[in-house]
Every structure is written in structure tokens, then in C-alpha cells.
mmCIF file of C-alpha atoms in Angstrom:
data_model
loop_
_atom_site.group_PDB
_atom_site.id
_atom_site.type_symbol
_atom_site.label_atom_id
_atom_site.label_comp_id
_atom_site.label_asym_id
_atom_site.label_seq_id
_atom_site.Cartn_x
_atom_site.Cartn_y
_atom_site.Cartn_z
ATOM 1 C CA MET A 28 -48.237 42.135 -16.175
ATOM 2 C CA VAL A 29 -49.830 45.126 -14.834
ATOM 3 C CA VAL A 30 -53.180 46.101 -14.451
ATOM 4 C CA ALA A 31 -54.234 49.664 -14.928
ATOM 5 C CA PRO A 32 -56.027 50.324 -11.245
ATOM 6 C CA VAL A 33 -58.495 52.839 -13.444
ATOM 7 C CA GLN A 34 -59.965 53.312 -15.582
ATOM 8 C CA ILE A 35 -59.968 55.837 -18.007
ATOM 9 C CA LEU A 36 -62.643 57.517 -21.147
ATOM 10 C CA PRO A 37 -61.763 58.407 -24.511
ATOM 11 C CA GLU A 38 -63.181 62.219 -23.798
ATOM 12 C CA ALA A 39 -62.196 62.675 -20.072
ATOM 13 C CA ARG A 40 -58.127 61.433 -21.848
ATOM 14 C CA ALA A 41 -58.661 63.630 -24.165
ATOM 15 C CA ARG A 42 -58.794 67.080 -21.937
ATOM 16 C CA ILE A 43 -56.255 65.783 -19.969
ATOM 17 C CA ILE A 44 -53.758 65.557 -23.070
ATOM 18 C CA ASP A 45 -54.723 69.293 -24.113
ATOM 19 C CA THR A 46 -54.921 70.093 -19.877
ATOM 20 C CA LEU A 47 -51.193 68.653 -20.009
ATOM 21 C CA THR A 48 -49.951 70.741 -23.335
ATOM 22 C CA THR A 49 -52.223 74.238 -23.304
ATOM 23 C CA GLN A 50 -51.203 74.814 -19.681
ATOM 24 C CA LYS A 51 -46.984 73.486 -20.651
ATOM 25 C CA ILE A 52 -47.358 71.084 -17.772
ATOM 26 C CA PRO A 53 -43.095 69.230 -17.532
ATOM 27 C CA ALA A 54 -43.751 65.875 -18.752
ATOM 28 C CA GLU A 55 -42.142 65.005 -14.923
ATOM 29 C CA TYR A 56 -46.601 65.217 -13.638
ATOM 30 C CA GLY A 57 -48.798 62.954 -13.728
ATOM 31 C CA LEU A 58 -52.506 63.540 -13.272
ATOM 32 C CA ARG A 59 -52.800 61.983 -9.335
ATOM 33 C CA VAL A 60 -55.962 60.591 -8.329
ATOM 34 C CA GLY A 61 -56.945 59.677 -4.633
ATOM 35 C CA VAL A 62 -59.239 60.484 -2.011
ATOM 36 C CA LYS A 63 -58.937 63.253 0.838
ATOM 37 C CA GLY A 64 -61.099 62.998 3.720
ATOM 38 C CA GLY A 65 -62.617 60.299 5.128
ATOM 39 C CA GLY A 66 -66.373 58.362 6.274
ATOM 40 C CA CYS A 67 -68.700 60.407 4.659
ATOM 41 C CA GLY A 68 -66.614 62.941 4.289
ATOM 42 C CA ALA A 69 -64.646 61.006 1.489
ATOM 43 C CA SER A 70 -64.065 63.356 -1.803
ATOM 44 C CA TRP A 71 -61.846 63.058 -4.472
ATOM 45 C CA LEU A 72 -58.992 64.407 -5.143
ATOM 46 C CA LEU A 73 -57.361 64.734 -9.075
ATOM 47 C CA GLY A 74 -54.974 67.060 -9.679
ATOM 48 C CA PHE A 75 -51.222 67.174 -12.002
ATOM 49 C CA ASP A 76 -48.555 66.071 -9.435
ATOM 50 C CA LEU A 77 -44.901 65.559 -9.361
ATOM 51 C CA PRO A 78 -44.948 61.767 -7.111
ATOM 52 C CA GLY A 79 -43.413 60.875 -3.908
ATOM 53 C CA PRO A 80 -41.943 58.696 -1.645
ATOM 54 C CA THR A 81 -45.341 56.675 -1.585
ATOM 55 C CA ASP A 82 -46.748 57.087 -5.221
ATOM 56 C CA GLU A 83 -47.356 54.131 -7.514
ATOM 57 C CA ILE A 84 -47.431 55.501 -11.407
ATOM 58 C CA TYR A 85 -49.159 54.042 -14.402
ATOM 59 C CA ALA A 86 -48.965 54.705 -17.899
ATOM 60 C CA ILE A 87 -52.707 54.560 -18.058
ATOM 61 C CA ASP A 88 -53.893 55.765 -22.842
ATOM 62 C CA GLY A 89 -51.248 57.586 -22.667
ATOM 63 C CA VAL A 90 -51.557 59.750 -19.255
ATOM 64 C CA ARG A 91 -49.091 59.328 -16.752
ATOM 65 C CA VAL A 92 -51.354 58.149 -13.124
ATOM 66 C CA ILE A 93 -49.659 58.411 -10.010
ATOM 67 C CA ILE A 94 -51.837 57.460 -6.849
ATOM 68 C CA ASP A 95 -50.363 57.042 -3.331
ATOM 69 C CA LYS A 96 -50.439 53.701 -2.621
ATOM 70 C CA ARG A 97 -52.180 54.469 0.665
ATOM 71 C CA HIS A 98 -55.213 55.216 -1.533
ATOM 72 C CA LEU A 99 -54.544 51.879 -3.825
ATOM 73 C CA LEU A 100 -57.712 49.630 -2.138
ATOM 74 C CA TYR A 101 -60.342 53.118 -2.706
ATOM 75 C CA VAL A 102 -58.967 54.008 -5.777
ATOM 76 C CA LEU A 103 -59.367 50.418 -7.348
ATOM 77 C CA ASP A 104 -61.380 49.897 -10.402
ATOM 78 C CA ALA A 105 -62.511 53.462 -10.658
ATOM 79 C CA THR A 106 -63.934 55.464 -14.184
ATOM 80 C CA ILE A 107 -62.560 58.556 -14.477
ATOM 81 C CA GLY A 108 -65.098 60.358 -17.171
ATOM 82 C CA PHE A 109 -65.792 64.077 -18.493
ATOM 83 C CA GLU A 110 -69.078 65.941 -18.051
ATOM 84 C CA GLN A 111 -70.735 68.619 -20.341
ATOM 85 C CA THR A 112 -74.135 69.894 -18.151
ATOM 86 C CA GLU A 113 -75.132 72.422 -18.284
ATOM 87 C CA ALA A 114 -74.298 72.930 -15.465
ATOM 88 C CA GLY A 115 -71.144 72.548 -16.254
ATOM 89 C CA ASN A 116 -67.900 71.600 -17.222
ATOM 90 C CA GLY A 117 -65.801 68.277 -15.211
ATOM 91 C CA PHE A 118 -64.220 65.555 -14.230
ATOM 92 C CA VAL A 119 -66.055 62.406 -12.893
ATOM 93 C CA VAL A 120 -65.443 59.943 -10.846
ATOM 94 C CA ASP A 121 -67.448 56.506 -10.459
ATOM 95 C CA ARG A 122 -66.730 53.665 -8.675
ATOM 96 C CA GLY A 123 -70.157 52.104 -8.538
ATOM 97 C CA SER A 124 -71.600 52.181 -5.097
ATOM 98 C CA ASP A 125 -68.893 54.092 -3.612
ATOM 99 C CA LEU A 126 -67.289 57.622 -3.644
ATOM 100 C CA LYS A 127 -69.166 60.100 -6.236
#
């Protein structure tokens, strides 16, 4: 059994599926989860993309998730959520005290 490397919270899942549907994103695409940059300047990478040769593909709660094998260690155990605040709405990724 393959364990999902990331968790997608229900509100985030609903927003992802809504975006895929309303934007008519082709089924071959998935949600890419990764990191950009390194060290203290690293940030989360979320977006819809096609898988490449170095990617792993996971089905997580009905969402196709794409993670580059080189990023797997950094995204392992991350939780993807969605927040609505006075400042705006958006996806958030939490991995404890690591990247925010």
C-alpha cells in the first residue's frame, strides 16, 4: 500500500476540484506540489501541471497530485488547506515548523 505523501483538507480539495472543473483543465493535468528555492528563501510551489519524467503521481482524495522525486523529502507530511481571511483567500501549506 502506498501512503499519500501529503494530506489535502476538505475545503482545499473542494477548491481544487472546482478550479479543475470551472477552468476546464484537462484530465492529464494534476496538482503539482513542491518547493521553489532553497535554504531560508524556500517557498511552496502549488499549481496545475503535466507530469514529467522525474515525477511521482498520487491519487489523494480524488485529486491527482504530482510531486517531483527530488522534492518528495521536502513535501512529505505536508497538509494543504484553504483559508479565507480579511486579507484574502488562498491555499496554505503546513509542514510543522518547516516552510510556511
